[in-house]
Coordinates of C-alpha atoms in Angstrom, one line a residue:
Chain A
M1 CA 0.0 0.0 -0.2
I2 CA 1.3 3.6 -0.9
E3 CA 2.5 5.2 2.4
L4 CA 1.3 8.9 2.5
T5 CA 2.5 11.9 4.2
C6 CA 0.4 14.2 6.2
S7 CA 0.5 16.7 3.5
Q8 CA -0.6 14.4 0.8
V9 CA -3.4 13.3 3.3
R10 CA -4.8 16.7 3.7
D11 CA -4.6 17.2 0.0
A12 CA -6.9 14.0 -0.3
S13 CA -8.8 15.0 2.8
A14 CA -11.8 16.7 0.8
E15 CA -12.0 13.6 -1.7
F16 CA -11.9 11.4 1.2
A17 CA -14.6 12.9 3.1
L18 CA -16.8 13.1 0.1
G19 CA -16.4 9.6 -0.7
I20 CA -15.0 9.9 -4.0
L21 CA -11.5 8.9 -3.8
P22 CA -10.3 5.9 -5.9
A23 CA -10.1 2.7 -3.8
E24 CA -6.2 2.5 -3.5
E25 CA -5.8 6.3 -2.3
R26 CA -8.8 5.8 -0.3
A27 CA -7.1 2.8 1.7
A28 CA -3.9 4.8 2.0
V29 CA -5.6 7.6 3.3
A30 CA -7.6 5.3 5.9
A31 CA -4.3 3.7 6.9
H32 CA -2.8 7.2 7.8
L33 CA -5.8 8.3 9.6
L34 CA -5.5 5.3 12.0
R35 CA -2.0 6.4 13.4
C36 CA -2.3 10.4 12.7
P37 CA -4.9 12.1 15.1
S38 CA -4.1 15.4 13.6
C39 CA -5.2 14.5 9.9
R40 CA -8.0 12.7 11.5
Q41 CA -9.4 16.0 13.0
E42 CA -8.8 17.6 9.7
V43 CA -10.7 14.7 7.8
E44 CA -13.8 15.0 10.7
G45 CA -14.0 18.6 9.7
M46 CA -14.2 17.8 6.0
L47 CA -16.8 15.0 6.6
A48 CA -19.2 17.6 8.6
V49 CA -18.9 19.6 5.5
G50 CA -19.8 16.9 3.2
A51 CA -22.9 15.7 5.3
R52 CA -24.2 19.2 5.2
L53 CA -24.0 19.2 1.4
L54 CA -26.7 16.8 1.1
D55 CA -29.0 19.4 2.8
L56 CA -29.1 21.0 -0.5
V57 CA -31.0 18.3 -2.1
P58 CA -34.6 18.8 -2.1
G59 CA -36.7 16.1 -1.0
T60 CA -38.8 13.9 -3.3
E61 CA -41.9 11.7 -2.7
P62 CA -41.0 8.3 -3.4
P63 CA -43.4 5.9 -5.4
L64 CA -46.8 5.0 -3.7
G65 CA -46.3 2.1 -1.4
F66 CA -42.5 2.9 -0.7
D67 CA -42.8 3.0 3.3
R68 CA -44.3 -0.5 3.4
R69 CA -41.8 -1.9 0.8
A70 CA -38.8 -0.3 2.9
L71 CA -40.4 -1.6 6.0
A72 CA -40.7 -5.1 4.6
R73 CA -37.1 -5.2 3.7
V74 CA -36.1 -4.3 7.2
H75 CA -38.2 -7.0 8.5
G76 CA -36.9 -9.8 5.9
S77 CA -33.3 -8.9 7.3
R78 CA -34.5 -8.8 11.0
A79 CA -36.2 -12.3 10.3
A80 CA -32.8 -13.6 8.5
A81 CA -30.8 -12.2 11.8
R82 CA -32.9 -13.8 14.1
A83 CA -32.9 -17.0 12.2
G84 CA -29.1 -17.0 12.1
S85 CA -28.8 -16.4 16.2
R86 CA -31.3 -19.3 16.8
R87 CA -29.8 -22.5 18.1
R88 CA -32.5 -25.1 18.3
P89 CA -35.6 -25.5 16.8
S90 CA -39.0 -25.7 18.9
R91 CA -40.3 -29.4 19.5
L92 CA -43.4 -28.4 17.1
I93 CA -40.9 -27.3 14.5
A94 CA -38.7 -30.5 15.2
A95 CA -41.7 -32.7 14.9
I96 CA -43.0 -31.0 11.6
A97 CA -39.6 -31.1 10.1
A98 CA -39.1 -34.8 11.0
A99 CA -42.4 -35.6 9.2
A100 CA -41.3 -33.6 6.1
A101 CA -38.1 -35.6 6.1
A102 CA -39.9 -38.9 6.3
A103 CA -42.1 -38.0 3.6
A104 CA -38.9 -37.3 1.4
L105 CA -39.4 -33.6 1.5
F106 CA -36.0 -32.1 2.1
L107 CA -37.2 -28.7 3.0
S108 CA -40.1 -27.8 5.4
I109 CA -41.9 -24.9 7.0
G110 CA -43.0 -24.8 10.4
W111 CA -45.0 -22.2 11.7
I112 CA -44.6 -21.1 15.6
A113 CA -47.6 -19.2 15.8
H114 CA -50.9 -19.7 14.0
G115 CA -54.8 -19.6 14.8
D116 CA -57.9 -18.4 13.7
H117 CA -57.3 -14.8 12.8
D118 CA -59.6 -11.8 12.5
P119 CA -58.6 -10.7 9.1
S120 CA -59.2 -7.2 9.9
E121 CA -56.7 -7.0 12.9
P122 CA -53.0 -6.6 12.0
A123 CA -51.2 -10.0 12.4
H124 CA -47.5 -10.6 13.2
L125 CA -46.8 -14.3 13.0
T126 CA -43.3 -15.9 12.6
A127 CA -42.3 -19.1 11.2
E128 CA -39.2 -20.9 10.8
F129 CA -37.8 -22.7 7.7
H130 CA -36.4 -26.2 8.5
Q131 CA -34.2 -28.6 6.5
N132 CA -33.4 -32.0 7.7
G133 CA -34.4 -30.6 11.2
Q134 CA -32.4 -27.5 11.0
A135 CA -33.4 -24.1 11.3
I136 CA -32.3 -22.7 8.1
G137 CA -34.5 -19.4 7.9
E138 CA -37.5 -17.6 8.9
V139 CA -40.7 -16.3 7.8
D140 CA -42.5 -13.1 9.1
A141 CA -46.1 -12.2 8.4
Y142 CA -47.4 -9.0 9.3
G143 CA -50.1 -6.3 9.0
A144 CA -53.6 -6.7 7.7
H145 CA -54.5 -4.9 4.4
P146 CA -52.2 -5.9 2.9
L147 CA -50.7 -8.7 4.8
W148 CA -47.0 -8.6 4.2
V149 CA -44.9 -11.8 3.9
S150 CA -41.1 -11.7 4.2
M151 CA -39.0 -14.8 4.2
S152 CA -35.3 -15.5 4.2
V153 CA -33.3 -18.6 4.1
H154 CA -29.9 -19.5 4.8
G155 CA -28.0 -22.8 4.6
A156 CA -30.1 -24.7 2.6
T157 CA -28.8 -27.2 0.4
T158 CA -31.0 -25.9 -2.5
S159 CA -30.3 -23.3 -4.9
G160 CA -32.2 -21.8 -7.8
W161 CA -35.7 -19.9 -7.8
V162 CA -38.3 -20.9 -5.6
T163 CA -41.7 -19.9 -5.6
C164 CA -43.7 -19.1 -2.2
E165 CA -47.4 -19.9 -2.3
L166 CA -50.1 -19.8 0.7
T167 CA -52.4 -22.4 0.6
G168 CA -55.9 -22.3 2.2
R169 CA -59.6 -22.9 2.0
Y170 CA -59.9 -20.5 -0.9
G171 CA -57.4 -22.2 -2.9
T172 CA -53.6 -21.2 -3.5
T173 CA -52.2 -17.7 -3.5
R174 CA -48.9 -17.5 -5.4
L175 CA -47.0 -14.4 -3.6
G176 CA -43.8 -14.5 -5.9
S177 CA -40.4 -16.0 -6.3
F178 CA -36.9 -15.5 -4.8
E179 CA -33.7 -17.0 -5.7
L180 CA -31.6 -19.1 -3.2
V181 CA -28.2 -18.5 -3.9
H182 CA -25.8 -20.9 -2.1
G183 CA -28.5 -21.9 -0.3
G184 CA -29.6 -18.6 0.8
G185 CA -31.8 -15.8 0.0
A186 CA -34.4 -13.2 1.1
W187 CA -37.7 -11.9 -0.2
S188 CA -40.9 -10.1 0.6
A189 CA -44.2 -9.3 -1.0
P190 CA -47.5 -8.5 -0.1
D191 CA -50.6 -10.8 0.2
P192 CA -53.7 -8.9 -0.5
K193 CA -55.9 -11.5 0.8
G194 CA -54.5 -11.6 4.2
L195 CA -54.4 -14.6 6.5
D196 CA -58.2 -15.3 6.0
G197 CA -58.6 -18.9 5.3
V198 CA -55.0 -19.6 5.1
T199 CA -54.2 -23.4 6.3
G200 CA -50.6 -23.7 4.9
A201 CA -47.8 -22.6 2.9
R202 CA -45.4 -24.3 0.4
L203 CA -42.2 -23.8 -1.6
V204 CA -42.3 -24.9 -5.4
D205 CA -39.0 -25.1 -7.3
G206 CA -38.5 -23.9 -11.1
Q207 CA -39.9 -27.3 -12.3
G208 CA -43.3 -26.9 -10.5
R209 CA -42.3 -29.4 -7.8
V210 CA -43.5 -28.7 -4.3
I211 CA -40.3 -29.0 -2.3
A212 CA -41.7 -27.8 1.1
T213 CA -45.2 -27.8 2.4
A214 CA -46.7 -27.1 5.8
V215 CA -50.4 -27.6 7.2
F216 CA -51.3 -25.3 9.9
E217 CA -53.8 -26.8 12.6
Chain B
M1 CA -41.8 11.4 19.0
T2 CA -38.3 12.6 18.6
D3 CA -36.0 11.5 15.6
D4 CA -33.9 9.3 18.0
A5 CA -36.7 7.7 19.7
L6 CA -38.1 6.6 16.3
L7 CA -34.8 5.4 15.5
A8 CA -34.6 3.0 18.3
G9 CA -38.2 2.1 17.6
L10 CA -37.0 1.0 14.3
A11 CA -34.4 -1.2 15.6
N12 CA -36.6 -2.9 18.6
G13 CA -40.3 -1.7 18.2
G14 CA -43.1 -3.0 16.1
P15 CA -44.3 -2.3 12.5
D16 CA -46.2 1.0 13.4
V17 CA -42.8 2.7 14.8
G18 CA -40.9 1.4 11.8
L19 CA -43.4 2.6 9.3
A20 CA -43.4 6.0 11.3
F21 CA -39.5 6.3 10.9
V22 CA -39.6 5.4 7.3
R23 CA -42.4 8.0 6.5
R24 CA -40.6 10.9 8.5
F25 CA -37.7 10.3 6.5
Q26 CA -38.4 8.7 3.2
R27 CA -38.5 12.0 1.3
Q28 CA -35.0 13.1 2.0
V29 CA -33.5 9.7 1.6
F30 CA -35.4 9.0 -1.8
G31 CA -34.4 12.6 -2.7
V32 CA -30.7 12.1 -2.1
A33 CA -30.9 8.7 -4.0
L34 CA -32.6 9.8 -6.9
A35 CA -30.1 12.9 -7.2
V36 CA -27.3 10.6 -7.3
V37 CA -28.3 7.7 -9.5
G38 CA -31.1 9.4 -11.5
D39 CA -33.2 6.6 -12.2
P40 CA -36.3 6.3 -9.8
T41 CA -36.3 2.4 -9.8
L42 CA -32.7 2.5 -8.8
A43 CA -33.2 5.2 -6.4
E44 CA -35.9 3.4 -4.7
D45 CA -33.5 0.3 -4.2
V46 CA -30.9 2.5 -2.6
A47 CA -33.6 4.2 -0.3
Q48 CA -34.7 0.7 0.8
Q49 CA -31.1 -0.4 1.3
T50 CA -30.7 2.8 3.4
F51 CA -33.2 2.0 5.8
E52 CA -32.2 -1.7 6.1
R53 CA -28.8 -0.3 6.9
A54 CA -30.2 2.3 9.5
W55 CA -31.8 -0.5 11.2
R56 CA -28.8 -2.7 11.3
R57 CA -26.6 0.3 12.4
A58 CA -28.9 1.8 14.7
G59 CA -27.1 1.0 17.8
S60 CA -24.1 2.8 16.1
F61 CA -25.8 6.1 15.8
D62 CA -24.2 8.8 18.0
A63 CA -26.6 11.8 18.2
S64 CA -23.6 14.1 19.4
R65 CA -22.3 13.7 15.8
G66 CA -25.1 14.8 14.2
S67 CA -28.9 14.4 13.3
V68 CA -30.7 11.3 12.5
R69 CA -31.6 13.0 9.2
T70 CA -27.8 13.7 8.3
W71 CA -26.8 10.2 9.3
L72 CA -29.5 8.8 6.9
T73 CA -28.8 11.0 3.8
T74 CA -25.2 10.4 4.4
I75 CA -26.0 6.3 4.4
A76 CA -28.1 7.0 1.3
H77 CA -25.2 9.0 -0.5
N78 CA -22.8 6.5 -0.1
L79 CA -25.2 3.7 -1.3
A80 CA -26.0 5.7 -4.1
I81 CA -22.4 6.4 -4.9
D82 CA -21.7 2.7 -4.7
A83 CA -24.6 2.1 -7.1
I84 CA -23.5 4.2 -9.9
R85 CA -19.7 3.5 -9.4
S86 CA -19.3 1.2 -11.9
R87 CA -21.4 3.1 -14.6
K88 CA -20.3 5.9 -16.9
P89 CA -20.8 9.5 -15.3
M90 CA -24.4 10.7 -15.7
P91 CA -24.7 13.8 -17.8
L92 CA -25.4 16.6 -15.5
D93 CA -28.4 18.6 -16.0
P94 CA -27.5 22.3 -15.4
S95 CA -30.9 23.1 -14.4
D96 CA -30.3 20.7 -11.3
L97 CA -27.2 22.5 -10.3
V98 CA -29.3 25.8 -10.5
R99 CA -32.2 24.3 -8.4
L100 CA -29.6 23.2 -5.9
L101 CA -27.9 26.3 -5.5
G102 CA -31.3 28.5 -5.7
T103 CA -32.8 30.6 -2.8
A104 CA -36.0 29.2 -2.5
P105 CA -36.7 26.7 0.4
D106 CA -38.1 23.7 -1.4
E107 CA -41.1 22.9 0.9
P108 CA -43.2 25.4 3.1
E109 CA -42.6 23.1 6.3
Q110 CA -38.9 23.8 6.0
R111 CA -39.3 27.3 7.6
S112 CA -37.5 25.8 10.2
L113 CA -33.9 25.8 11.8
R114 CA -32.9 23.3 9.1
T115 CA -34.1 25.9 6.4
E116 CA -32.0 28.5 7.9
E117 CA -28.8 26.3 8.2
T118 CA -29.7 25.3 4.5
N119 CA -29.8 28.7 3.5
Q120 CA -26.5 29.4 5.0
L121 CA -24.9 26.7 3.0
R122 CA -26.5 28.0 -0.1
A123 CA -24.9 31.4 0.7
A124 CA -22.0 29.8 1.1
I125 CA -21.9 28.1 -1.8
R126 CA -22.9 31.1 -3.8
G127 CA -20.0 33.1 -2.3
L128 CA -17.5 30.6 -4.1
P129 CA -16.2 31.3 -7.4
P130 CA -18.4 29.6 -9.9
D131 CA -16.2 26.9 -10.8
Q132 CA -15.6 25.9 -7.4
A133 CA -19.2 25.7 -6.6
R134 CA -19.9 23.7 -9.8
A135 CA -17.1 21.3 -8.7
I136 CA -18.3 20.9 -5.1
V137 CA -21.9 20.5 -6.0
M138 CA -20.8 17.7 -8.6
A139 CA -18.7 15.9 -6.2
G140 CA -20.4 16.3 -2.9
V141 CA -24.0 15.7 -4.3
Y142 CA -23.7 13.9 -7.5
G143 CA -20.7 11.6 -6.3
L144 CA -18.7 12.4 -9.4
T145 CA -14.9 11.6 -9.0
A146 CA -12.2 14.3 -9.3
Q147 CA -11.5 12.9 -12.8
E148 CA -15.2 12.8 -13.7
V149 CA -15.4 16.6 -12.9
A150 CA -12.4 17.2 -14.9
H151 CA -14.2 15.6 -17.9
A152 CA -17.2 17.3 -17.3
E153 CA -15.8 20.7 -17.3
G154 CA -13.1 19.9 -19.6
I155 CA -10.0 20.8 -17.3
P156 CA -6.8 18.9 -16.1
L157 CA -7.5 16.4 -13.3
G158 CA -5.1 18.6 -11.1
T159 CA -7.4 21.4 -11.3
A160 CA -10.3 19.5 -10.6
K161 CA -8.8 18.3 -7.5
T162 CA -7.9 21.8 -6.5
R163 CA -11.3 23.1 -7.0
I164 CA -12.8 20.5 -4.8
R165 CA -10.1 20.9 -2.2
S166 CA -10.6 24.6 -2.2
A167 CA -14.3 24.8 -2.1
M168 CA -14.3 22.2 0.8
A169 CA -11.9 24.4 2.9
K170 CA -13.7 27.8 2.1
L171 CA -17.1 26.1 3.2
R172 CA -15.8 24.7 6.2
V173 CA -14.5 28.1 7.4
A174 CA -17.8 29.8 6.1
L175 CA -19.9 27.3 8.1
Q176 CA -17.5 27.4 11.3
A177 CA -17.8 31.2 11.1
K178 CA -21.6 31.1 10.8
A179 CA -21.9 28.6 13.9
V180 CA -20.0 30.7 15.8
T181 CA -22.1 33.9 14.9
H182 CA -25.0 31.7 16.3
D183 CA -23.4 30.6 19.4

């Protein structure tokens, strides 16, 4: 890596603070700042100016529904983080996963919480994905109109596009597809029908095969 | 509810708090993303990433170093620059620069301290030589590198670097002087 002098760092401090310095120079400046409090103070002053420049940009109303889509993305990440930190599946989940494994289904979904639900009331349900008895992800369903469904998978042995469907008394609702890359992926979408009549969920692979299923009590 | 409390709610609270947080800041976040990437679809993706990252990093937010709004728009700006970094420099519409440097507040409800601060910033930029003002807006708002500024302005790279550096130094002094005046 290039060794920079204090003079060189101060020359580059404005570009560094604005985030527009080429990668190699940026790394060299950062390395210098780690050992030079004086230059660090200089750059912090520039960073404050750079942040203020963004006040010049007028606010722009995003497309309709942005707020819910953004929140769904946050919830998807939150679900993934929770799934990643979880150690053991619940007994119910383990039982569902075992049954699914016995039926030669290599991926299963076990719902932690479900029951008769007033469709007019906001829901917040959480579900775990299991594969061969191991927790590999999670599903969140929250809201009311529409119901938002977010899911994330980490560490599955399957890759490629899968489709998520909710099944129930009124047929099957195809929510959308997401890609598992190296066994992982995250996705969210609204279900305009809500939870009314929903009795299960399933994942379908690109060839139309049901690779995971769950039936709610 | 304060901005800080809403941010804490985004990290730990229910959907209602998260929704309130997004709605409070979505115009600024989307506006910064759109200004940099110039494409509404990509801007929405960047803006969504911004809120996702805010949730991940909510614990690291330090109110003593700036407002939630500034913190969020900085995240959005960095993500937007990353999003366009591999692309060709986007053509700048001169009217955008004029709009950014204009004097009129962009929203009626912004007749507040923030508007006053923004007007100070606009005044400080208008006090710069025009070539430096253009360079700092291109680099600081649109995320153009010094090389890209040089190309857009038809000037040597060294000149572009000097304009950016000089403008930043002058703005820093001007804004510090304003802050002292108000203290």
